[in-house]
PDB file of C-alpha atoms in Angstrom:
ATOM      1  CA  UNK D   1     -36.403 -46.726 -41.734  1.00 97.00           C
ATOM      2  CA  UNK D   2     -38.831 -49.370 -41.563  1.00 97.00           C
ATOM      3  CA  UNK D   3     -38.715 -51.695 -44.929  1.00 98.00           C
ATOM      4  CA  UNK D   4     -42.155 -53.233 -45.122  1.00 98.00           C
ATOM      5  CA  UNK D   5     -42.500 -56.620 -47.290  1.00 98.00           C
ATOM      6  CA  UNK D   6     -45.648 -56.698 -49.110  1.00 97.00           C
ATOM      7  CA  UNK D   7     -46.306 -58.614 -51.853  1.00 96.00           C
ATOM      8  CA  UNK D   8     -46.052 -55.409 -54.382  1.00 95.00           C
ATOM      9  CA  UNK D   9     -42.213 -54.468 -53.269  1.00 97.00           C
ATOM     10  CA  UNK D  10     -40.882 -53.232 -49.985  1.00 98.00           C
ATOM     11  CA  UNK D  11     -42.912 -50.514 -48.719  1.00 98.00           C
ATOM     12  CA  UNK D  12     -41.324 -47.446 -46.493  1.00 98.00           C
ATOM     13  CA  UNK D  13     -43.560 -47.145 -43.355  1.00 98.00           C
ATOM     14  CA  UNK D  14     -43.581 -43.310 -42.341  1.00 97.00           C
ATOM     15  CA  UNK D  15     -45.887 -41.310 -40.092  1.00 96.00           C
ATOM     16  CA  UNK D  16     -47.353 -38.049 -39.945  1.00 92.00           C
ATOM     17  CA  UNK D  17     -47.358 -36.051 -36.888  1.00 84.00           C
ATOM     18  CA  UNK D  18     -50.053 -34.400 -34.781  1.00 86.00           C
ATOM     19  CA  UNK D  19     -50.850 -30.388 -35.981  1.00 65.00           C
ATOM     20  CA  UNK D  20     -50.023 -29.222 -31.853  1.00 69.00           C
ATOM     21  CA  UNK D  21     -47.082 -31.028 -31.417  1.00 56.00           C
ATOM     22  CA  UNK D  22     -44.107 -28.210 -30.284  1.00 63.00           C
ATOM     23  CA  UNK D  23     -41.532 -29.145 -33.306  1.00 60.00           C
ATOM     24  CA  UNK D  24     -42.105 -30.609 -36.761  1.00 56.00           C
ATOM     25  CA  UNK D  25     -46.145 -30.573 -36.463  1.00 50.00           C
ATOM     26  CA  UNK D  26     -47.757 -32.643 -39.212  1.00 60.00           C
ATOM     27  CA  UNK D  27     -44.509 -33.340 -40.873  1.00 85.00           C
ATOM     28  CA  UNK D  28     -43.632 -36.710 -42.206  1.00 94.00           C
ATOM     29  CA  UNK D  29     -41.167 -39.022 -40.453  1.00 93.00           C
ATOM     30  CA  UNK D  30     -39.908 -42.309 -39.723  1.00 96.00           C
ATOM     31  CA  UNK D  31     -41.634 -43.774 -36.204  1.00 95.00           C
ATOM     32  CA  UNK D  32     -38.353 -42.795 -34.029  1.00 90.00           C
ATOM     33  CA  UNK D  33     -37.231 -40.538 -31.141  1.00 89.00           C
ATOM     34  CA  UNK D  34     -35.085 -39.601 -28.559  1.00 92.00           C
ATOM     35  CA  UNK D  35     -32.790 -42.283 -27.749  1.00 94.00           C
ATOM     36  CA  UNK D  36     -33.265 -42.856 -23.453  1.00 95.00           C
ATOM     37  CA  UNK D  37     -30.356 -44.536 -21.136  1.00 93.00           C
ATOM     38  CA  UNK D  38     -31.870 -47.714 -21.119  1.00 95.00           C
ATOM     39  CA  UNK D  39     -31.782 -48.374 -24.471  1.00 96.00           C
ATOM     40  CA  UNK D  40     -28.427 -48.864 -24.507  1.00 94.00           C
ATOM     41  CA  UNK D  41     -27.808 -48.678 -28.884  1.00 96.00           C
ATOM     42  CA  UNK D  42     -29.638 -46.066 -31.739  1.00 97.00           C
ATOM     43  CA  UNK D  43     -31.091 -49.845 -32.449  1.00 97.00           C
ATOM     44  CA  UNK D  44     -32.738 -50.841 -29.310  1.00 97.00           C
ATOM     45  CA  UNK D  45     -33.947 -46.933 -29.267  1.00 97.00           C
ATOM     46  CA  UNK D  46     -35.583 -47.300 -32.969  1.00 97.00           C
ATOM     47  CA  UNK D  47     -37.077 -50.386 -32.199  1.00 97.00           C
ATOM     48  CA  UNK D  48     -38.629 -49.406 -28.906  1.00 97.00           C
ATOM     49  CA  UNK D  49     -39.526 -45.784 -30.062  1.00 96.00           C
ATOM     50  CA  UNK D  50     -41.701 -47.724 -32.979  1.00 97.00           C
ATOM     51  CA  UNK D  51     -43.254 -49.422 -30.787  1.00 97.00           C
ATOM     52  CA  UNK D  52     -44.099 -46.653 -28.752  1.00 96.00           C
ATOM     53  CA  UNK D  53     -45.321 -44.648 -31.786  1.00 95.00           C
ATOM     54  CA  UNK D  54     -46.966 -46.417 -33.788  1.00 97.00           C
ATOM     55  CA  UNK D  55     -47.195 -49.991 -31.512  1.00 97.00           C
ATOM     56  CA  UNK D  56     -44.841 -52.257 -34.183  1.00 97.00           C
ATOM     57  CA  UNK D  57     -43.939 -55.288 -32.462  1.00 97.00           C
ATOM     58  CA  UNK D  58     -40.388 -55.593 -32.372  1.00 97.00           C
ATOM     59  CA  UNK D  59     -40.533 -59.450 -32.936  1.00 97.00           C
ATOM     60  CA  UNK D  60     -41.659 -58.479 -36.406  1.00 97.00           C
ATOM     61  CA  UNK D  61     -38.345 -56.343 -37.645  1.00 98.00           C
ATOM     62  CA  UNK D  62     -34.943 -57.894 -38.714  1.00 98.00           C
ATOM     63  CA  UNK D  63     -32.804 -54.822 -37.894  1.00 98.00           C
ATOM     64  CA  UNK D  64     -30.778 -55.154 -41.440  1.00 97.00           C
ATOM     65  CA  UNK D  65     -28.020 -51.858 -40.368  1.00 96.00           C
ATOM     66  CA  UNK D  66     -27.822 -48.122 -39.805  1.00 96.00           C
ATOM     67  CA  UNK D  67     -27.329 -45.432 -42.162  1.00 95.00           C
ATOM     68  CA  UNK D  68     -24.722 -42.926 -41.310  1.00 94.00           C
ATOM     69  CA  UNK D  69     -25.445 -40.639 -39.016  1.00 95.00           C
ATOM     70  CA  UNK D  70     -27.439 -37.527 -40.261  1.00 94.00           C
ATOM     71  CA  UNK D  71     -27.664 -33.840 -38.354  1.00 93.00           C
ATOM     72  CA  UNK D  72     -30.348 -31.455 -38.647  1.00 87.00           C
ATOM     73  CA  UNK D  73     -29.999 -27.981 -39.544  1.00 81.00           C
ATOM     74  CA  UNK D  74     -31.050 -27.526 -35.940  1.00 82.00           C
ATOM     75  CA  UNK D  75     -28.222 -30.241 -35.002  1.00 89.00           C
ATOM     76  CA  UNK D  76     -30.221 -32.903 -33.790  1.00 89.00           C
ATOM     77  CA  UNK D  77     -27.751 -36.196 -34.733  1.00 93.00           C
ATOM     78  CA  UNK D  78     -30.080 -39.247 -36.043  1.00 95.00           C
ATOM     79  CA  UNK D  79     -28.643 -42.508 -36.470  1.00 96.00           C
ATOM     80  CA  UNK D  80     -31.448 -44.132 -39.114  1.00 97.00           C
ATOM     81  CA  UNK D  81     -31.666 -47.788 -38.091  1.00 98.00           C
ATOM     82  CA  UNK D  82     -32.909 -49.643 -41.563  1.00 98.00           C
ATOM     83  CA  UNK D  83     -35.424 -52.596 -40.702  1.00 98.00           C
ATOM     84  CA  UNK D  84     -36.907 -55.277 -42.593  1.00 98.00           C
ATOM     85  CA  UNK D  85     -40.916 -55.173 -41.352  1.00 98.00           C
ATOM     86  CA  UNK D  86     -42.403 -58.992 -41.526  1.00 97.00           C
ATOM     87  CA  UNK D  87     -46.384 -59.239 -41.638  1.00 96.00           C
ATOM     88  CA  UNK D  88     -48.530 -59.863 -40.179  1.00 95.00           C
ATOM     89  CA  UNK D  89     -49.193 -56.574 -38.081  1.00 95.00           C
ATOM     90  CA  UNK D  90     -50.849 -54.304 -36.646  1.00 94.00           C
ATOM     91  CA  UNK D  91     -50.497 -50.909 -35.772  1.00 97.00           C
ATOM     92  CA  UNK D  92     -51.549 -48.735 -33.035  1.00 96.00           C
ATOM     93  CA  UNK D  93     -50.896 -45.339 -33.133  1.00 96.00           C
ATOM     94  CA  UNK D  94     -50.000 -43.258 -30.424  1.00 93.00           C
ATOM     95  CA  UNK D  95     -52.897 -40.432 -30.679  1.00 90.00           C
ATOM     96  CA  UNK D  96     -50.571 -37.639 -29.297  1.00 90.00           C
ATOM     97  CA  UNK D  97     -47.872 -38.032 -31.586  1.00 88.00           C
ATOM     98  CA  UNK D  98     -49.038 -39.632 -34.717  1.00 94.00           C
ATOM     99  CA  UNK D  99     -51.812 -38.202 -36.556  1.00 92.00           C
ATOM    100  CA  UNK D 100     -51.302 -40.920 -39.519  1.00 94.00           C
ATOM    101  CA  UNK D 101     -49.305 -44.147 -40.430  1.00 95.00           C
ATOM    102  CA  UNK D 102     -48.574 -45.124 -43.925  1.00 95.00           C
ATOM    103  CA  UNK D 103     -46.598 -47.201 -46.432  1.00 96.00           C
ATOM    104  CA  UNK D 104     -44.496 -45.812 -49.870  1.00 97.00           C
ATOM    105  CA  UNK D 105     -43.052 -47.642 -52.278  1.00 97.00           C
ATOM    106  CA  UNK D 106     -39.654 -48.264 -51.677  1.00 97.00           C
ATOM    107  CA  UNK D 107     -39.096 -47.849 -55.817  1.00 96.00           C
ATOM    108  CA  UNK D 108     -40.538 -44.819 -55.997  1.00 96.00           C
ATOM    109  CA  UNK D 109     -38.627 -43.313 -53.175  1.00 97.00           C
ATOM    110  CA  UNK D 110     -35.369 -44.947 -54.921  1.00 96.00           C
ATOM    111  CA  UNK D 111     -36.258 -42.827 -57.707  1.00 96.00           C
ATOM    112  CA  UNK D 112     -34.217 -39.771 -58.647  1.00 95.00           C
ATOM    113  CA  UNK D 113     -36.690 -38.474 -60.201  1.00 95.00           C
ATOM    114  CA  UNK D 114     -38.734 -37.983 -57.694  1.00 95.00           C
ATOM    115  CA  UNK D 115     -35.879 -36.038 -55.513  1.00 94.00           C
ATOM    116  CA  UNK D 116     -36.363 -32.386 -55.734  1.00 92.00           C
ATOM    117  CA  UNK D 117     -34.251 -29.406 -54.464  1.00 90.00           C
ATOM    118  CA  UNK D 118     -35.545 -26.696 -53.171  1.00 83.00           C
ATOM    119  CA  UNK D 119     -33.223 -23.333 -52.506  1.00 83.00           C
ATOM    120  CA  UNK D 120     -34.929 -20.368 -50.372  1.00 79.00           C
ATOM    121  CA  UNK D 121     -33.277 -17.300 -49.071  1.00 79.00           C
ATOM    122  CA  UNK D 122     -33.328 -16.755 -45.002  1.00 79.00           C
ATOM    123  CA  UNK D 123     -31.826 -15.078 -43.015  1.00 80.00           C
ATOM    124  CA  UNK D 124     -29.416 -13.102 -45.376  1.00 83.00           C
ATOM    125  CA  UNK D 125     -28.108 -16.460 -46.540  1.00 83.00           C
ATOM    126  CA  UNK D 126     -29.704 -19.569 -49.026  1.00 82.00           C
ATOM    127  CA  UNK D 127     -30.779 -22.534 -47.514  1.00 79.00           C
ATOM    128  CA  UNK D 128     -31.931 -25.820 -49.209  1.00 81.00           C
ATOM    129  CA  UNK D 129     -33.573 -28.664 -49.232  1.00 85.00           C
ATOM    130  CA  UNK D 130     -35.279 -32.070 -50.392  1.00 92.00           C
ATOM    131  CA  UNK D 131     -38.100 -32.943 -51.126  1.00 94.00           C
ATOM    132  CA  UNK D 132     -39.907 -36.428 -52.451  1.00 95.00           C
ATOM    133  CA  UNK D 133     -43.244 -35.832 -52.752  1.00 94.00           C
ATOM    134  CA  UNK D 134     -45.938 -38.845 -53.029  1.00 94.00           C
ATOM    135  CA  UNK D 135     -49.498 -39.313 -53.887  1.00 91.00           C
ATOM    136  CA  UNK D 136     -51.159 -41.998 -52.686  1.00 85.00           C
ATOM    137  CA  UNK D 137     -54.371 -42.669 -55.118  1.00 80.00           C
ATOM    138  CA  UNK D 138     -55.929 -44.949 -53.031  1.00 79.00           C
ATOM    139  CA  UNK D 139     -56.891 -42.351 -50.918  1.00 76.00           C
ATOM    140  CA  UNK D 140     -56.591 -39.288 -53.399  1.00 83.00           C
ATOM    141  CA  UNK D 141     -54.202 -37.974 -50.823  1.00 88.00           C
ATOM    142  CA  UNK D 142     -50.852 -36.162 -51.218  1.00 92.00           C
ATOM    143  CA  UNK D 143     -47.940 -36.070 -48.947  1.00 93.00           C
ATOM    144  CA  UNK D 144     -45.173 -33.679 -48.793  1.00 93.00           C
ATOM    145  CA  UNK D 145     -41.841 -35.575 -47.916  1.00 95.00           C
ATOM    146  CA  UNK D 146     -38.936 -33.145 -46.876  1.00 89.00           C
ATOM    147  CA  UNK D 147     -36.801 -31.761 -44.671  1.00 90.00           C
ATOM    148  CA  UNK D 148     -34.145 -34.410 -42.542  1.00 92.00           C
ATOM    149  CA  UNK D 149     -37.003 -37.709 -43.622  1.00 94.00           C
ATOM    150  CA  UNK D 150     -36.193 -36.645 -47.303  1.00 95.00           C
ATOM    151  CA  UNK D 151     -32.136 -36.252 -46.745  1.00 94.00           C
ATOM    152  CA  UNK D 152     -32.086 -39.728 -45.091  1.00 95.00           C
ATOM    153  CA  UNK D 153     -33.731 -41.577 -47.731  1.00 96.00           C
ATOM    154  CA  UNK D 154     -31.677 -39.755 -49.985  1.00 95.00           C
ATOM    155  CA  UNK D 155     -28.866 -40.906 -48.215  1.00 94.00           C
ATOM    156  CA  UNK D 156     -30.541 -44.631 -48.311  1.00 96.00           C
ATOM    157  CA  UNK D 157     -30.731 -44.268 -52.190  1.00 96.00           C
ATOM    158  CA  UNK D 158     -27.023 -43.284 -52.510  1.00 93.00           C
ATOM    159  CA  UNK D 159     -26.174 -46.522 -50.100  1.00 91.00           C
ATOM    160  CA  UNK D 160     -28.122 -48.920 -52.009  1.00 91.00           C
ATOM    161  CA  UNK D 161     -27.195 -47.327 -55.869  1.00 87.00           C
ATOM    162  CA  UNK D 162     -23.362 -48.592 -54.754  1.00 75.00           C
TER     163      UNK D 162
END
């Protein structure tokens, strides 16, 4: 979870995946990934898997903490790793994996009222979930944040509320 400071208010840097990727294709997500022996703590992997992504320098992120952990409905366990971003930057995206960088305001994220529930039937049962979805004007675009990337910065809302 990648805190950017900009001059406006922390900013939330997410991506959006490639259409042919195998799972989550053209979702929204954090820069983040599998965590590899090497990397020894769900830190060193989220700072090296940004890099990788989306080509963050590390020297530019104060890790600040994690989140608790939070598990998929496909049980994938993701330890969110909350950094403070320092400009200047640059990114360079990795073309296979991210189709798009870009920044959210933290406040409106924070926002309840932006937090929607969504309740579908499947599979002879009801299944939920979030969803915060954003419009950036600039660019007359609109992205649909859901899924796990909505639950954890639900989660990050409930953290910083206490």
């Amino acid at each position: 979870v990648g805190l950017v400071q900009r001059d406006e208010g922390l900013q939330v840097l997410l991506t959006r995946r490639t259409e042919h990727l195998r799972d989550h294709a053209g979702q929204i997500s954090f820069p983040g990934g599998r965590s590899e022996p090497e990397d020894g703590s769900p830190e060193a992997t989220a700072l090296r898997e940004a890099e990788e992504e989306v080509g963050l320098p590390p020297a530019c992120v104060e890790v600040l903490g994690r989140l608790p952990d939070y598990t998929t409905v496909t049980q994938f366990v993701v330890t969110p790793v909350v950094g403070l971003i320092r400009p200047p930057f640059a990114l360079k995206l990795d073309a296979f994996e991210v189709a798009e960088a870009f920044e959210v305001p933290l406040a409106y994220l924070m926002t309840p009222a932006h937090h929607r529930r969504h309740v579908f039937q499947f599979d002879g049962g009801q299944r939920q979930f979030l969803s915060m979805p954003w419009r950036h004007a600039a660019h007359d675009r609109e992205y649909f944040i859901w899924g796990a990337t909505a639950a954890m910065l639900r989660n990050l809302y409930h953290f910083l509320r206490h």
